[in-house]
Amino acid sequence: MEIVFLGTGGGRINLLKQIRGTGGFRINSTSANIHIDPGPGALVHSVKLRQSLLDIDAVIVTHGHLDHYSDAMVLIEGMSAYGLKKRGIFICNKNSIDYVSPWHKSKIGELYLVVNGEKKTFKTEKGSFEIETMAMKHDEESAFGFKLFMDEKVIGHITDTEYFDGLEKGFEGCDLLIVNCIKPEPDKYKGHLETADVIKILKKAKPKKCVITHMGIKMLRAGPLKQAERIKNETGIETVAAKDGMRIIC
Ligand SMILES: [Zn+2]
Ligand SMILES: [Zn+2]
């Protein structure tokens, strides 16, 4: 299985200035190709990184913020073979589906509006995968994180959320945990994780490996590599700071 990072930036400044891209990431596996959180640039960076939109099997949108859903309709056009077939799985929360046009909705093969805490299996043309979702604490209140069970691996993703008691509980047993860590230190804005939160989460969830992504301007100034090093030193867990275009084999 391969994970391709199409955009590793987060936050409002980054969204408009594109210091780091905002296209989300994609998992290519033998059972499914899944694009997660296709923000602005998902299409352009997919094409540049030779990630064909035509062979996407599923799209996941974790919440209705622009940097997570803006390119979702383009991906649906790819997934549905230029809109000629009704094909592909679209997994999102109840708010994000409002940003998909009726025509694009009609091209989705299977739509799943997430019910947090539920575990659901999906069949693709190549095999199957399972998703387990968990509620996040973000200003978009139906945001969800998830664990994907596919190719005998468990990939976890903690999307935009602030830390809350028990957050790590839902992310135990991950081979790889991809965490949106927007800032290095606390600030007055709530709703996002900082480096110390990731350390707290990893100490309890104990994934085999962690990737931090969705980095905001303060994180980029502080140096993502240094922050990843800090997390690794304090938890003993291999931690990588994602870069645009980076590929990880899991
Ligand atoms: Zn975000
Ligand atoms: Zn958000």
mmCIF file of C-alpha atoms and ligand atoms in Angstrom:
data_model
loop_
_atom_site.group_PDB
_atom_site.id
_atom_site.type_symbol
_atom_site.label_atom_id
_atom_site.label_comp_id
_atom_site.label_asym_id
_atom_site.label_seq_id
_atom_site.Cartn_x
_atom_site.Cartn_y
_atom_site.Cartn_z
ATOM 1 C CA MET A 1 0.000 0.000 0.000
ATOM 2 C CA GLU A 2 1.179 3.478 -0.852
ATOM 3 C CA ILE A 3 0.071 6.824 0.578
ATOM 4 C CA VAL A 4 0.616 9.896 -1.599
ATOM 5 C CA PHE A 5 0.449 13.372 -0.077
ATOM 6 C CA LEU A 6 -1.112 15.770 -2.577
ATOM 7 C CA GLY A 7 -1.180 18.691 -0.178
ATOM 8 C CA THR A 8 0.206 19.031 3.330
ATOM 9 C CA GLY A 9 -0.874 22.557 4.206
ATOM 10 C CA GLY A 10 -3.631 23.698 6.538
ATOM 11 C CA GLY A 11 -5.092 26.907 7.885
ATOM 12 C CA ARG A 12 -6.581 29.957 6.227
ATOM 13 C CA ILE A 13 -3.339 31.709 5.226
ATOM 14 C CA ASN A 14 -1.931 28.599 3.664
ATOM 15 C CA LEU A 15 -5.205 27.924 1.855
ATOM 16 C CA LEU A 16 -5.044 31.216 -0.051
ATOM 17 C CA LYS A 17 -1.267 31.491 -0.427
ATOM 18 C CA GLN A 18 -0.601 27.791 -1.189
ATOM 19 C CA ILE A 19 2.759 27.782 0.587
ATOM 20 C CA ARG A 20 1.932 24.108 0.989
ATOM 21 C CA GLY A 21 -0.734 22.496 -1.168
ATOM 22 C CA THR A 22 -4.208 21.605 0.089
ATOM 23 C CA GLY A 23 -5.128 18.559 -2.007
ATOM 24 C CA GLY A 24 -5.329 16.024 0.838
ATOM 25 C CA PHE A 25 -3.831 12.559 0.461
ATOM 26 C CA ARG A 26 -4.511 9.376 -1.429
ATOM 27 C CA ILE A 27 -4.168 5.717 -0.475
ATOM 28 C CA ASN A 28 -3.416 3.309 -3.312
ATOM 29 C CA SER A 29 -3.874 -0.307 -2.318
ATOM 30 C CA THR A 30 -4.764 -3.614 -3.893
ATOM 31 C CA SER A 31 -8.330 -3.384 -2.583
ATOM 32 C CA ALA A 32 -9.123 0.313 -3.206
ATOM 33 C CA ASN A 33 -7.721 3.696 -4.194
ATOM 34 C CA ILE A 34 -9.095 6.261 -1.783
ATOM 35 C CA HIS A 35 -8.671 10.043 -1.908
ATOM 36 C CA ILE A 36 -9.086 11.780 1.448
ATOM 37 C CA ASP A 37 -10.058 15.439 1.851
ATOM 38 C CA PRO A 38 -9.676 16.848 -1.672
ATOM 39 C CA GLY A 39 -9.189 20.549 -0.975
ATOM 40 C CA PRO A 40 -8.090 23.144 -3.587
ATOM 41 C CA GLY A 41 -5.374 21.636 -5.768
ATOM 42 C CA ALA A 42 -6.431 17.994 -5.432
ATOM 43 C CA LEU A 43 -7.072 17.794 -9.183
ATOM 44 C CA VAL A 44 -3.924 19.638 -10.289
ATOM 45 C CA HIS A 45 -1.587 17.795 -7.927
ATOM 46 C CA SER A 46 -3.159 14.418 -8.732
ATOM 47 C CA VAL A 47 -2.429 15.001 -12.407
ATOM 48 C CA LYS A 48 1.105 16.245 -11.677
ATOM 49 C CA LEU A 49 1.843 13.233 -9.474
ATOM 50 C CA ARG A 50 0.272 10.820 -11.993
ATOM 51 C CA GLN A 51 -2.582 9.831 -9.739
ATOM 52 C CA SER A 52 -5.319 9.063 -12.222
ATOM 53 C CA LEU A 53 -8.723 10.336 -11.148
ATOM 54 C CA LEU A 54 -10.300 7.611 -13.255
ATOM 55 C CA ASP A 55 -9.101 4.841 -10.971
ATOM 56 C CA ILE A 56 -10.282 6.298 -7.683
ATOM 57 C CA ASP A 57 -12.639 3.867 -5.944
ATOM 58 C CA ALA A 58 -13.639 6.032 -3.001
ATOM 59 C CA VAL A 59 -13.512 9.618 -1.760
ATOM 60 C CA ILE A 60 -13.685 10.550 1.912
ATOM 61 C CA VAL A 61 -14.518 14.098 3.051
ATOM 62 C CA THR A 62 -14.040 14.461 6.803
ATOM 63 C CA HIS A 63 -15.881 17.786 7.142
ATOM 64 C CA GLY A 64 -17.396 20.717 5.331
ATOM 65 C CA HIS A 65 -14.461 23.118 5.333
ATOM 66 C CA LEU A 66 -13.299 24.339 1.941
ATOM 67 C CA ASP A 67 -9.756 23.000 2.289
ATOM 68 C CA HIS A 68 -11.244 19.517 2.699
ATOM 69 C CA TYR A 69 -13.991 19.368 0.067
ATOM 70 C CA SER A 70 -13.492 21.961 -2.717
ATOM 71 C CA ASP A 71 -12.306 19.490 -5.400
ATOM 72 C CA ALA A 72 -14.679 16.683 -4.406
ATOM 73 C CA MET A 73 -16.916 17.157 -7.462
ATOM 74 C CA VAL A 74 -13.957 16.899 -9.851
ATOM 75 C CA LEU A 75 -12.995 13.635 -8.187
ATOM 76 C CA ILE A 76 -16.546 12.361 -8.592
ATOM 77 C CA GLU A 77 -16.263 13.114 -12.339
ATOM 78 C CA GLY A 78 -13.104 11.006 -12.404
ATOM 79 C CA MET A 79 -14.513 8.214 -10.293
ATOM 80 C CA SER A 80 -17.604 8.036 -12.505
ATOM 81 C CA ALA A 81 -15.566 7.821 -15.756
ATOM 82 C CA TYR A 82 -16.194 11.430 -16.874
ATOM 83 C CA GLY A 83 -19.719 11.210 -15.482
ATOM 84 C CA LEU A 84 -20.673 8.437 -17.901
ATOM 85 C CA LYS A 85 -21.192 5.783 -15.217
ATOM 86 C CA LYS A 86 -22.686 5.713 -11.759
ATOM 87 C CA ARG A 87 -19.593 4.543 -9.944
ATOM 88 C CA GLY A 88 -17.527 4.943 -6.797
ATOM 89 C CA ILE A 89 -18.014 5.318 -3.073
ATOM 90 C CA PHE A 90 -18.450 8.737 -1.482
ATOM 91 C CA ILE A 91 -18.088 8.912 2.284
ATOM 92 C CA CYS A 92 -18.763 12.214 4.038
ATOM 93 C CA ASN A 93 -20.452 13.874 6.975
ATOM 94 C CA LYS A 94 -23.937 15.344 6.783
ATOM 95 C CA ASN A 95 -22.705 18.922 6.210
ATOM 96 C CA SER A 96 -20.324 18.193 3.325
ATOM 97 C CA ILE A 97 -22.877 16.528 1.101
ATOM 98 C CA ASP A 98 -24.559 19.932 0.679
ATOM 99 C CA TYR A 99 -21.496 21.044 -1.318
ATOM 100 C CA VAL A 100 -21.999 18.368 -3.978
ATOM 101 C CA SER A 101 -24.265 19.342 -6.886
ATOM 102 C CA PRO A 102 -27.361 17.227 -7.636
ATOM 103 C CA TRP A 103 -25.795 16.079 -10.937
ATOM 104 C CA HIS A 104 -22.604 14.925 -9.214
ATOM 105 C CA LYS A 105 -24.643 13.246 -6.482
ATOM 106 C CA SER A 106 -26.440 11.279 -9.193
ATOM 107 C CA LYS A 107 -23.069 9.921 -10.410
ATOM 108 C CA ILE A 108 -22.018 8.479 -7.028
ATOM 109 C CA GLY A 109 -22.281 4.684 -6.958
ATOM 110 C CA GLU A 110 -22.634 4.415 -3.182
ATOM 111 C CA LEU A 111 -23.102 7.330 -0.801
ATOM 112 C CA TYR A 112 -22.422 6.876 2.901
ATOM 113 C CA LEU A 113 -23.334 9.679 5.287
ATOM 114 C CA VAL A 114 -21.177 8.927 8.278
ATOM 115 C CA VAL A 115 -22.690 7.838 11.561
ATOM 116 C CA ASN A 116 -19.928 8.256 14.107
ATOM 117 C CA GLY A 117 -18.878 5.118 15.916
ATOM 118 C CA GLU A 118 -20.215 2.867 13.158
ATOM 119 C CA LYS A 119 -18.060 0.322 11.373
ATOM 120 C CA LYS A 120 -18.940 -0.247 7.732
ATOM 121 C CA THR A 121 -17.576 -2.460 4.966
ATOM 122 C CA PHE A 122 -17.439 -1.390 1.325
ATOM 123 C CA LYS A 123 -16.945 -3.586 -1.695
ATOM 124 C CA THR A 124 -14.928 -2.245 -4.608
ATOM 125 C CA GLU A 125 -14.211 -3.787 -8.001
ATOM 126 C CA LYS A 126 -10.831 -4.965 -6.625
ATOM 127 C CA GLY A 127 -11.752 -6.075 -3.125
ATOM 128 C CA SER A 128 -13.096 -4.451 0.006
ATOM 129 C CA PHE A 129 -12.221 -2.124 2.865
ATOM 130 C CA GLU A 130 -13.732 -1.258 6.194
ATOM 131 C CA ILE A 131 -14.077 2.136 7.855
ATOM 132 C CA GLU A 132 -14.655 2.955 11.507
ATOM 133 C CA THR A 133 -15.458 6.607 12.235
ATOM 134 C CA MET A 134 -15.133 8.736 15.365
ATOM 135 C CA ALA A 135 -16.509 12.176 16.263
ATOM 136 C CA MET A 136 -14.008 15.052 16.363
ATOM 137 C CA LYS A 137 -14.236 18.345 18.265
ATOM 138 C CA HIS A 138 -14.017 21.011 15.597
ATOM 139 C CA ASP A 139 -15.996 24.134 14.710
ATOM 140 C CA GLU A 140 -17.623 22.052 11.959
ATOM 141 C CA GLU A 141 -19.467 19.908 14.446
ATOM 142 C CA SER A 142 -20.039 16.808 12.328
ATOM 143 C CA ALA A 143 -16.327 16.377 11.463
ATOM 144 C CA PHE A 144 -15.129 12.797 11.813
ATOM 145 C CA GLY A 145 -11.839 10.914 12.074
ATOM 146 C CA PHE A 146 -11.488 7.324 10.992
ATOM 147 C CA LYS A 147 -9.600 4.073 10.854
ATOM 148 C CA LEU A 148 -9.426 2.209 7.555
ATOM 149 C CA PHE A 149 -8.926 -1.543 7.552
ATOM 150 C CA MET A 150 -7.531 -2.649 4.211
ATOM 151 C CA ASP A 151 -4.804 -4.907 2.827
ATOM 152 C CA GLU A 152 -4.345 -6.269 6.373
ATOM 153 C CA LYS A 153 -3.264 -2.825 7.587
ATOM 154 C CA VAL A 154 -4.924 -0.210 9.734
ATOM 155 C CA ILE A 155 -4.564 3.403 8.627
ATOM 156 C CA GLY A 156 -5.871 6.014 11.044
ATOM 157 C CA HIS A 157 -6.595 9.646 10.300
ATOM 158 C CA ILE A 158 -7.224 12.348 12.888
ATOM 159 C CA THR A 159 -8.583 15.273 10.925
ATOM 160 C CA ASP A 160 -9.127 18.823 12.218
ATOM 161 C CA THR A 161 -10.014 18.615 15.900
ATOM 162 C CA GLU A 162 -8.962 19.993 19.212
ATOM 163 C CA TYR A 163 -7.776 17.604 21.877
ATOM 164 C CA PHE A 164 -10.441 16.079 24.099
ATOM 165 C CA ASP A 165 -10.359 13.352 26.703
ATOM 166 C CA GLY A 166 -10.511 9.943 25.071
ATOM 167 C CA LEU A 167 -9.605 11.089 21.542
ATOM 168 C CA GLU A 168 -6.772 8.557 21.366
ATOM 169 C CA LYS A 169 -9.068 5.672 22.336
ATOM 170 C CA GLY A 170 -10.527 5.514 18.850
ATOM 171 C CA PHE A 171 -7.094 5.324 17.214
ATOM 172 C CA GLU A 172 -5.475 2.380 18.948
ATOM 173 C CA GLY A 173 -3.947 -0.373 16.823
ATOM 174 C CA CYS A 174 -2.893 1.716 13.809
ATOM 175 C CA ASP A 175 -0.027 0.706 11.559
ATOM 176 C CA LEU A 176 0.061 4.298 10.386
ATOM 177 C CA LEU A 177 -1.627 7.292 11.997
ATOM 178 C CA ILE A 178 -1.910 10.464 9.912
ATOM 179 C CA VAL A 179 -2.587 13.467 12.133
ATOM 180 C CA ASN A 180 -3.572 17.015 11.206
ATOM 181 C CA CYS A 181 -1.184 18.988 13.411
ATOM 182 C CA ILE A 182 -1.715 22.582 12.405
ATOM 183 C CA LYS A 183 0.446 24.403 14.959
ATOM 184 C CA PRO A 184 3.508 23.889 17.132
ATOM 185 C CA GLU A 185 2.292 25.695 20.255
ATOM 186 C CA PRO A 186 -1.044 26.680 21.809
ATOM 187 C CA ASP A 187 -2.690 29.879 20.600
ATOM 188 C CA LYS A 188 -6.036 31.607 21.076
ATOM 189 C CA TYR A 189 -7.718 29.666 18.261
ATOM 190 C CA LYS A 190 -9.451 26.503 19.341
ATOM 191 C CA GLY A 191 -10.402 23.565 17.167
ATOM 192 C CA HIS A 192 -6.978 22.269 16.080
ATOM 193 C CA LEU A 193 -4.194 20.092 17.445
ATOM 194 C CA GLU A 194 -0.729 21.310 18.391
ATOM 195 C CA THR A 195 2.476 19.296 18.752
ATOM 196 C CA ALA A 196 1.998 18.602 22.500
ATOM 197 C CA ASP A 197 -1.458 17.137 21.765
ATOM 198 C CA VAL A 198 0.006 14.770 19.192
ATOM 199 C CA ILE A 199 2.565 13.629 21.779
ATOM 200 C CA LYS A 200 -0.247 12.963 24.267
ATOM 201 C CA ILE A 201 -2.241 11.020 21.654
ATOM 202 C CA LEU A 202 0.689 8.896 20.459
ATOM 203 C CA LYS A 203 1.696 7.905 24.006
ATOM 204 C CA LYS A 204 -1.704 6.285 24.446
ATOM 205 C CA ALA A 205 -2.708 5.213 20.914
ATOM 206 C CA LYS A 206 0.782 3.799 20.165
ATOM 207 C CA PRO A 207 0.687 3.574 16.361
ATOM 208 C CA LYS A 208 3.603 1.889 14.602
ATOM 209 C CA LYS A 209 4.281 5.079 12.706
ATOM 210 C CA CYS A 210 2.913 8.624 12.607
ATOM 211 C CA VAL A 211 2.762 11.286 9.894
ATOM 212 C CA ILE A 212 1.946 14.887 10.747
ATOM 213 C CA THR A 213 0.309 16.945 8.009
ATOM 214 C CA HIS A 214 -2.145 19.827 7.362
ATOM 215 C CA MET A 215 0.418 22.295 8.657
ATOM 216 C CA GLY A 216 -0.426 25.940 9.192
ATOM 217 C CA ILE A 217 1.820 28.935 8.803
ATOM 218 C CA LYS A 218 3.112 28.843 12.406
ATOM 219 C CA MET A 219 3.991 25.176 12.024
ATOM 220 C CA LEU A 220 5.872 25.874 8.802
ATOM 221 C CA ARG A 221 7.775 28.709 10.475
ATOM 222 C CA ALA A 222 8.639 26.528 13.487
ATOM 223 C CA GLY A 223 9.966 23.805 11.148
ATOM 224 C CA PRO A 224 7.895 20.638 10.666
ATOM 225 C CA LEU A 225 11.027 18.463 10.746
ATOM 226 C CA LYS A 226 11.937 19.774 14.190
ATOM 227 C CA GLN A 227 8.403 19.198 15.410
ATOM 228 C CA ALA A 228 8.397 15.630 14.086
ATOM 229 C CA GLU A 229 11.732 15.056 15.824
ATOM 230 C CA ARG A 230 10.302 16.404 19.088
ATOM 231 C CA ILE A 231 7.330 14.032 18.819
ATOM 232 C CA LYS A 232 9.619 11.091 18.082
ATOM 233 C CA ASN A 233 11.955 11.907 20.978
ATOM 234 C CA GLU A 234 9.117 12.212 23.475
ATOM 235 C CA THR A 235 7.113 9.167 22.360
ATOM 236 C CA GLY A 236 9.637 6.774 20.812
ATOM 237 C CA ILE A 237 7.306 6.499 17.804
ATOM 238 C CA GLU A 238 8.714 7.054 14.337
ATOM 239 C CA THR A 239 7.206 10.337 13.169
ATOM 240 C CA VAL A 240 7.470 11.924 9.747
ATOM 241 C CA ALA A 241 6.564 15.475 8.754
ATOM 242 C CA ALA A 242 4.699 15.186 5.462
ATOM 243 C CA LYS A 243 5.823 17.130 2.392
ATOM 244 C CA ASP A 244 3.868 17.818 -0.777
ATOM 245 C CA GLY A 245 4.367 14.930 -3.173
ATOM 246 C CA MET A 246 5.737 12.597 -0.496
ATOM 247 C CA ARG A 247 4.964 8.878 -0.793
ATOM 248 C CA ILE A 248 4.950 6.423 2.080
ATOM 249 C CA ILE A 249 4.869 2.678 1.674
ATOM 250 C CA CYS A 250 2.949 0.927 4.425
HETATM 251 ZN ZN ZN B 1 -8.532 21.990 7.707
HETATM 252 ZN ZN ZN B 2 -11.581 22.285 9.452
#
